[in-house]
Amino acid sequence: MDLTQNEWISQLKADTKAVIIDVRTDEEWNEGFIPGAIQNDIYKGQGFIYRLEELDSSKNYYVYCKAGGRSAQACSIMNQMGFKNAYNLSGGFMNWEGEVAFPE
């Protein structure tokens, strides 16, 4: 399900079972990420799937990439794998106006 940035932020704040997933590459991740996100690069193919399999499918996943395309694809894959709640950030990180963290 696609959410606008405002919907994403307000729903995330009220969600006690929320997990944020960044599906961008290492290079993109190093340019900054949404605080609390875990990185799982969708371009890693089977490695991406293996990391998804380690997650608790009963939680709610907030997924983003740079512009919203890869994260929409990731949400679709997650739904096929039995994840009931995967939310895509419309417009992605390049339109993100919230807080940004950087790798140590």
Short mmCIF file of N, CA, C and O in Angstrom, two decimals:
data_model
loop_
_atom_site.label_atom_id
_atom_site.label_comp_id
_atom_site.label_asym_id
_atom_site.label_seq_id
_atom_site.Cartn_x
_atom_site.Cartn_y
_atom_site.Cartn_z
N MET A 1 0.84 -1.18 0.00
CA MET A 1 0.00 0.00 0.00
C MET A 1 0.89 1.24 0.00
O MET A 1 1.82 1.35 0.78
N ASP A 2 0.60 2.17 -0.88
CA ASP A 2 1.35 3.42 -0.95
C ASP A 2 0.81 4.42 0.06
O ASP A 2 -0.40 4.58 0.19
N LEU A 3 1.71 5.08 0.76
CA LEU A 3 1.33 6.12 1.70
C LEU A 3 2.09 7.40 1.35
O LEU A 3 3.25 7.34 0.96
N THR A 4 1.41 8.53 1.49
CA THR A 4 2.11 9.81 1.32
C THR A 4 3.06 9.96 2.51
O THR A 4 2.94 9.25 3.51
N GLN A 5 3.96 10.91 2.41
CA GLN A 5 4.90 11.13 3.50
C GLN A 5 4.18 11.43 4.81
O GLN A 5 4.52 10.87 5.85
N ASN A 6 3.15 12.27 4.78
CA ASN A 6 2.40 12.60 6.00
C ASN A 6 1.69 11.39 6.57
O ASN A 6 1.69 11.18 7.79
N GLU A 7 1.07 10.57 5.70
CA GLU A 7 0.39 9.36 6.17
C GLU A 7 1.41 8.40 6.79
O GLU A 7 1.16 7.80 7.83
N TRP A 8 2.54 8.27 6.11
CA TRP A 8 3.61 7.36 6.55
C TRP A 8 4.09 7.74 7.93
O TRP A 8 4.18 6.92 8.82
N ILE A 9 4.38 9.05 8.11
CA ILE A 9 4.90 9.54 9.39
C ILE A 9 3.88 9.38 10.51
O ILE A 9 4.20 8.86 11.58
N SER A 10 2.63 9.77 10.27
CA SER A 10 1.63 9.69 11.34
C SER A 10 1.30 8.24 11.69
O SER A 10 1.16 7.90 12.86
N GLN A 11 1.22 7.37 10.68
CA GLN A 11 0.92 5.96 10.94
C GLN A 11 2.09 5.30 11.67
O GLN A 11 1.88 4.54 12.61
N LEU A 12 3.30 5.64 11.25
CA LEU A 12 4.50 5.09 11.87
C LEU A 12 4.60 5.46 13.34
O LEU A 12 4.89 4.62 14.19
N LYS A 13 4.30 6.73 13.67
CA LYS A 13 4.40 7.20 15.05
C LYS A 13 3.43 6.46 15.97
O LYS A 13 3.73 6.25 17.14
N ALA A 14 2.27 6.06 15.44
CA ALA A 14 1.24 5.41 16.26
C ALA A 14 1.39 3.88 16.27
O ALA A 14 0.64 3.20 16.95
N ASP A 15 2.37 3.36 15.54
CA ASP A 15 2.49 1.91 15.33
C ASP A 15 3.55 1.31 16.26
O ASP A 15 4.74 1.58 16.12
N THR A 16 3.11 0.48 17.20
CA THR A 16 4.05 -0.14 18.13
C THR A 16 4.75 -1.36 17.52
O THR A 16 5.70 -1.88 18.10
N LYS A 17 4.27 -1.82 16.37
CA LYS A 17 4.88 -3.00 15.72
C LYS A 17 5.57 -2.61 14.41
O LYS A 17 5.67 -3.40 13.49
N ALA A 18 6.05 -1.37 14.35
CA ALA A 18 6.63 -0.84 13.11
C ALA A 18 8.10 -1.21 12.94
O ALA A 18 8.87 -1.19 13.88
N VAL A 19 8.46 -1.54 11.69
CA VAL A 19 9.85 -1.76 11.30
C VAL A 19 10.05 -0.98 9.99
O VAL A 19 9.25 -1.10 9.07
N ILE A 20 11.11 -0.17 9.94
CA ILE A 20 11.40 0.60 8.73
C ILE A 20 12.49 -0.13 7.94
O ILE A 20 13.52 -0.50 8.50
N ILE A 21 12.23 -0.33 6.65
CA ILE A 21 13.21 -0.99 5.78
C ILE A 21 13.60 -0.06 4.64
O ILE A 21 12.75 0.46 3.93
N ASP A 22 14.91 0.09 4.47
CA ASP A 22 15.49 0.87 3.38
C ASP A 22 16.02 -0.13 2.36
O ASP A 22 16.89 -0.94 2.67
N VAL A 23 15.47 -0.11 1.14
CA VAL A 23 15.87 -1.11 0.13
C VAL A 23 16.88 -0.55 -0.87
O VAL A 23 17.10 -1.12 -1.93
N ARG A 24 17.54 0.56 -0.50
CA ARG A 24 18.52 1.17 -1.40
C ARG A 24 19.89 0.49 -1.28
O ARG A 24 20.13 -0.33 -0.40
N THR A 25 20.79 0.92 -2.16
CA THR A 25 22.15 0.37 -2.19
C THR A 25 22.99 0.95 -1.05
O THR A 25 22.60 1.94 -0.42
N ASP A 26 24.16 0.37 -0.83
CA ASP A 26 25.08 0.87 0.20
C ASP A 26 25.45 2.33 -0.05
O ASP A 26 25.53 3.12 0.87
N GLU A 27 25.71 2.66 -1.32
CA GLU A 27 26.10 4.03 -1.67
C GLU A 27 24.99 5.01 -1.29
O GLU A 27 25.24 6.07 -0.73
N GLU A 28 23.74 4.65 -1.60
CA GLU A 28 22.60 5.51 -1.27
C GLU A 28 22.43 5.61 0.25
O GLU A 28 22.18 6.68 0.79
N TRP A 29 22.56 4.48 0.94
CA TRP A 29 22.44 4.42 2.40
C TRP A 29 23.44 5.38 3.05
O TRP A 29 23.12 6.08 3.99
N ASN A 30 24.67 5.41 2.51
CA ASN A 30 25.72 6.24 3.07
C ASN A 30 25.44 7.74 2.93
O ASN A 30 26.04 8.56 3.63
N GLU A 31 24.51 8.10 2.03
CA GLU A 31 24.14 9.50 1.85
C GLU A 31 23.09 9.95 2.87
O GLU A 31 22.68 11.10 2.89
N GLY A 32 22.65 9.03 3.72
CA GLY A 32 21.67 9.33 4.76
C GLY A 32 20.49 8.39 4.67
O GLY A 32 20.19 7.85 3.60
N PHE A 33 19.83 8.19 5.80
CA PHE A 33 18.67 7.28 5.87
C PHE A 33 17.71 7.75 6.94
O PHE A 33 18.04 8.60 7.76
N ILE A 34 16.52 7.20 6.92
CA ILE A 34 15.51 7.54 7.91
C ILE A 34 15.90 6.86 9.23
O ILE A 34 16.19 5.65 9.23
N PRO A 35 15.97 7.60 10.34
CA PRO A 35 16.41 7.02 11.61
C PRO A 35 15.61 5.77 11.98
O PRO A 35 14.40 5.72 11.83
N GLY A 36 16.34 4.75 12.44
CA GLY A 36 15.72 3.51 12.86
C GLY A 36 15.57 2.49 11.74
O GLY A 36 15.15 1.35 11.99
N ALA A 37 15.89 2.87 10.52
CA ALA A 37 15.73 1.95 9.39
C ALA A 37 16.78 0.85 9.41
O ALA A 37 17.88 1.04 9.90
N ILE A 38 16.38 -0.30 8.86
CA ILE A 38 17.35 -1.36 8.60
C ILE A 38 17.50 -1.44 7.09
O ILE A 38 16.53 -1.25 6.35
N GLN A 39 18.71 -1.67 6.64
CA GLN A 39 18.96 -1.72 5.20
C GLN A 39 18.85 -3.14 4.69
O GLN A 39 19.37 -4.07 5.30
N ASN A 40 18.15 -3.30 3.58
CA ASN A 40 18.08 -4.59 2.86
C ASN A 40 18.00 -4.25 1.38
O ASN A 40 16.92 -4.02 0.84
N ASP A 41 19.14 -4.19 0.72
CA ASP A 41 19.27 -3.79 -0.68
C ASP A 41 18.52 -4.75 -1.60
O ASP A 41 18.87 -5.92 -1.71
N ILE A 42 17.48 -4.26 -2.27
CA ILE A 42 16.66 -5.10 -3.16
C ILE A 42 17.48 -5.64 -4.34
O ILE A 42 17.16 -6.68 -4.89
N TYR A 43 18.56 -4.95 -4.71
CA TYR A 43 19.39 -5.42 -5.82
C TYR A 43 20.23 -6.65 -5.46
O TYR A 43 20.88 -7.23 -6.31
N LYS A 44 20.21 -7.06 -4.19
CA LYS A 44 20.98 -8.24 -3.78
C LYS A 44 20.25 -9.55 -4.15
O LYS A 44 20.74 -10.63 -3.82
N GLY A 45 19.10 -9.45 -4.80
CA GLY A 45 18.39 -10.64 -5.29
C GLY A 45 18.03 -11.62 -4.20
O GLY A 45 17.25 -11.30 -3.31
N GLN A 46 18.60 -12.83 -4.27
CA GLN A 46 18.26 -13.87 -3.30
C GLN A 46 18.66 -13.46 -1.88
O GLN A 46 17.98 -13.81 -0.93
N GLY A 47 19.73 -12.71 -1.75
CA GLY A 47 20.14 -12.21 -0.43
C GLY A 47 19.05 -11.33 0.18
O GLY A 47 18.81 -11.38 1.39
N PHE A 48 18.40 -10.55 -0.66
CA PHE A 48 17.28 -9.71 -0.22
C PHE A 48 16.15 -10.60 0.34
O PHE A 48 15.62 -10.34 1.42
N ILE A 49 15.83 -11.66 -0.40
CA ILE A 49 14.77 -12.60 0.02
C ILE A 49 15.15 -13.28 1.35
O ILE A 49 14.32 -13.38 2.26
N TYR A 50 16.39 -13.74 1.45
CA TYR A 50 16.84 -14.39 2.69
C TYR A 50 16.67 -13.48 3.90
O TYR A 50 16.24 -13.92 4.96
N ARG A 51 17.02 -12.21 3.74
CA ARG A 51 16.89 -11.27 4.86
C ARG A 51 15.42 -11.05 5.20
O ARG A 51 15.07 -10.90 6.37
N LEU A 52 14.54 -11.02 4.18
CA LEU A 52 13.11 -10.88 4.46
C LEU A 52 12.60 -12.09 5.24
O LEU A 52 11.76 -11.94 6.14
N GLU A 53 13.09 -13.28 4.90
CA GLU A 53 12.64 -14.51 5.57
C GLU A 53 12.97 -14.50 7.06
O GLU A 53 12.34 -15.21 7.84
N GLU A 54 13.98 -13.71 7.46
CA GLU A 54 14.37 -13.63 8.87
C GLU A 54 13.44 -12.71 9.68
O GLU A 54 13.51 -12.70 10.90
N LEU A 55 12.59 -11.96 8.99
CA LEU A 55 11.74 -10.98 9.66
C LEU A 55 10.44 -11.61 10.16
O LEU A 55 9.97 -12.61 9.62
N ASP A 56 9.86 -10.98 11.16
CA ASP A 56 8.58 -11.41 11.74
C ASP A 56 7.45 -10.87 10.87
O ASP A 56 7.21 -9.66 10.83
N SER A 57 6.73 -11.76 10.18
CA SER A 57 5.70 -11.30 9.25
C SER A 57 4.47 -10.71 9.93
O SER A 57 3.60 -10.15 9.28
N SER A 58 4.40 -10.80 11.27
CA SER A 58 3.26 -10.20 11.98
C SER A 58 3.48 -8.71 12.27
O SER A 58 2.57 -8.02 12.70
N LYS A 59 4.69 -8.22 12.02
CA LYS A 59 4.96 -6.79 12.25
C LYS A 59 4.53 -5.97 11.03
O LYS A 59 4.16 -6.51 10.00
N ASN A 60 4.58 -4.66 11.19
CA ASN A 60 4.20 -3.74 10.11
C ASN A 60 5.45 -3.11 9.54
O ASN A 60 6.26 -2.54 10.28
N TYR A 61 5.61 -3.20 8.23
CA TYR A 61 6.84 -2.77 7.58
C TYR A 61 6.62 -1.52 6.74
O TYR A 61 5.72 -1.47 5.91
N TYR A 62 7.47 -0.53 7.00
CA TYR A 62 7.45 0.75 6.30
C TYR A 62 8.69 0.76 5.41
O TYR A 62 9.82 0.77 5.91
N VAL A 63 8.46 0.70 4.10
CA VAL A 63 9.54 0.45 3.15
C VAL A 63 9.76 1.67 2.27
O VAL A 63 8.80 2.30 1.81
N TYR A 64 11.03 2.00 2.04
CA TYR A 64 11.32 3.12 1.15
C TYR A 64 12.59 2.87 0.34
O TYR A 64 13.43 2.05 0.69
N CYS A 65 12.70 3.60 -0.77
CA CYS A 65 13.90 3.62 -1.60
C CYS A 65 14.14 5.07 -1.98
O CYS A 65 13.72 5.98 -1.27
N LYS A 66 14.80 5.32 -3.09
CA LYS A 66 15.10 6.71 -3.47
C LYS A 66 13.85 7.43 -3.97
O LYS A 66 13.57 8.55 -3.57
N ALA A 67 13.08 6.79 -4.88
CA ALA A 67 11.94 7.47 -5.50
C ALA A 67 10.60 6.77 -5.30
O ALA A 67 9.57 7.32 -5.62
N GLY A 68 10.61 5.54 -4.80
CA GLY A 68 9.35 4.83 -4.54
C GLY A 68 9.12 3.60 -5.41
O GLY A 68 8.23 2.81 -5.14
N GLY A 69 9.92 3.43 -6.47
CA GLY A 69 9.73 2.29 -7.37
C GLY A 69 10.21 0.96 -6.80
O GLY A 69 9.48 -0.03 -6.78
N ARG A 70 11.45 0.95 -6.33
CA ARG A 70 11.99 -0.29 -5.75
C ARG A 70 11.25 -0.69 -4.49
O ARG A 70 11.01 -1.88 -4.24
N SER A 71 10.86 0.30 -3.68
CA SER A 71 10.14 -0.03 -2.45
C SER A 71 8.74 -0.57 -2.74
O SER A 71 8.26 -1.46 -2.05
N ALA A 72 8.10 -0.09 -3.82
CA ALA A 72 6.80 -0.65 -4.23
C ALA A 72 6.99 -2.11 -4.62
O ALA A 72 6.18 -2.97 -4.26
N GLN A 73 8.07 -2.39 -5.36
CA GLN A 73 8.38 -3.76 -5.76
C GLN A 73 8.66 -4.62 -4.52
O GLN A 73 8.18 -5.75 -4.42
N ALA A 74 9.41 -4.08 -3.56
CA ALA A 74 9.71 -4.80 -2.33
C ALA A 74 8.43 -5.13 -1.56
O ALA A 74 8.27 -6.25 -1.06
N CYS A 75 7.50 -4.17 -1.48
CA CYS A 75 6.23 -4.41 -0.79
C CYS A 75 5.45 -5.53 -1.47
O CYS A 75 4.85 -6.38 -0.80
N SER A 76 5.47 -5.55 -2.79
CA SER A 76 4.78 -6.58 -3.55
C SER A 76 5.39 -7.96 -3.24
O SER A 76 4.67 -8.93 -3.00
N ILE A 77 6.71 -8.04 -3.22
CA ILE A 77 7.40 -9.29 -2.89
C ILE A 77 7.04 -9.72 -1.47
O ILE A 77 6.74 -10.89 -1.22
N MET A 78 7.06 -8.77 -0.55
CA MET A 78 6.73 -9.08 0.85
C MET A 78 5.31 -9.60 0.98
O MET A 78 5.06 -10.56 1.71
N ASN A 79 4.37 -9.00 0.25
CA ASN A 79 2.98 -9.46 0.29
C ASN A 79 2.89 -10.90 -0.21
O ASN A 79 2.18 -11.72 0.36
N GLN A 80 3.62 -11.20 -1.28
CA GLN A 80 3.62 -12.57 -1.83
C GLN A 80 4.21 -13.56 -0.83
O GLN A 80 3.85 -14.73 -0.84
N MET A 81 5.11 -13.08 0.02
CA MET A 81 5.76 -13.94 1.03
C MET A 81 4.92 -14.06 2.30
O MET A 81 5.35 -14.72 3.25
N GLY A 82 3.75 -13.41 2.35
CA GLY A 82 2.88 -13.54 3.51
C GLY A 82 2.91 -12.39 4.49
O GLY A 82 2.27 -12.45 5.54
N PHE A 83 3.67 -11.33 4.17
CA PHE A 83 3.64 -10.14 5.02
C PHE A 83 2.32 -9.43 4.77
O PHE A 83 2.01 -9.11 3.63
N LYS A 84 1.56 -9.19 5.83
CA LYS A 84 0.24 -8.60 5.65
C LYS A 84 0.29 -7.08 5.53
O LYS A 84 -0.54 -6.48 4.86
N ASN A 85 1.25 -6.45 6.21
CA ASN A 85 1.30 -4.99 6.23
C ASN A 85 2.67 -4.47 5.80
O ASN A 85 3.60 -4.40 6.61
N ALA A 86 2.77 -4.13 4.52
CA ALA A 86 3.99 -3.51 3.98
C ALA A 86 3.55 -2.21 3.32
O ALA A 86 2.72 -2.21 2.42
N TYR A 87 4.10 -1.11 3.81
CA TYR A 87 3.70 0.22 3.35
C TYR A 87 4.83 0.89 2.59
O TYR A 87 5.95 1.00 3.10
N ASN A 88 4.54 1.36 1.40
CA ASN A 88 5.52 2.02 0.55
C ASN A 88 5.45 3.53 0.74
O ASN A 88 4.37 4.12 0.72
N LEU A 89 6.63 4.16 0.89
CA LEU A 89 6.70 5.62 0.98
C LEU A 89 6.66 6.21 -0.42
O LEU A 89 7.63 6.12 -1.16
N SER A 90 5.53 6.80 -0.79
CA SER A 90 5.40 7.44 -2.10
C SER A 90 6.42 8.57 -2.22
O SER A 90 6.56 9.37 -1.30
N GLY A 91 7.11 8.61 -3.35
CA GLY A 91 8.10 9.67 -3.58
C GLY A 91 9.47 9.36 -3.02
O GLY A 91 10.45 9.99 -3.39
N GLY A 92 9.55 8.38 -2.12
CA GLY A 92 10.83 7.92 -1.62
C GLY A 92 11.64 8.92 -0.82
O GLY A 92 11.17 10.00 -0.44
N PHE A 93 12.89 8.53 -0.58
CA PHE A 93 13.79 9.30 0.26
C PHE A 93 14.15 10.66 -0.34
O PHE A 93 14.40 11.61 0.38
N MET A 94 14.15 10.75 -1.68
CA MET A 94 14.54 12.02 -2.29
C MET A 94 13.54 13.14 -1.97
O MET A 94 13.89 14.31 -2.06
N ASN A 95 12.32 12.78 -1.59
CA ASN A 95 11.32 13.79 -1.20
C ASN A 95 11.09 13.84 0.32
O ASN A 95 10.21 14.53 0.78
N TRP A 96 11.90 13.07 1.06
CA TRP A 96 11.73 12.97 2.51
C TRP A 96 12.07 14.30 3.16
O TRP A 96 13.11 14.89 2.89
N GLU A 97 11.19 14.78 4.02
CA GLU A 97 11.40 16.05 4.71
C GLU A 97 11.62 15.86 6.21
O GLU A 97 11.79 16.82 6.94
N GLY A 98 11.58 14.60 6.66
CA GLY A 98 11.75 14.32 8.07
C GLY A 98 13.23 14.24 8.46
O GLY A 98 14.11 14.62 7.71
N GLU A 99 13.45 13.69 9.63
CA GLU A 99 14.81 13.54 10.17
C GLU A 99 15.64 12.59 9.32
O GLU A 99 15.11 11.62 8.75
N VAL A 100 16.94 12.85 9.24
CA VAL A 100 17.85 11.99 8.48
C VAL A 100 19.01 11.61 9.38
O VAL A 100 19.54 12.43 10.12
N ALA A 101 19.40 10.34 9.35
CA ALA A 101 20.56 9.86 10.09
C ALA A 101 21.66 9.47 9.10
O ALA A 101 21.38 9.27 7.90
N PHE A 102 22.88 9.35 9.59
CA PHE A 102 24.00 8.96 8.74
C PHE A 102 24.76 7.82 9.40
O PHE A 102 24.82 7.75 10.64
N PRO A 103 25.37 6.94 8.60
CA PRO A 103 26.14 5.84 9.19
C PRO A 103 27.29 6.38 10.05
O PRO A 103 27.82 7.45 9.77
N GLU A 104 27.65 5.64 11.07
CA GLU A 104 28.73 6.05 11.99
C GLU A 104 30.05 6.07 11.24
O GLU A 104 30.34 5.22 10.45
#
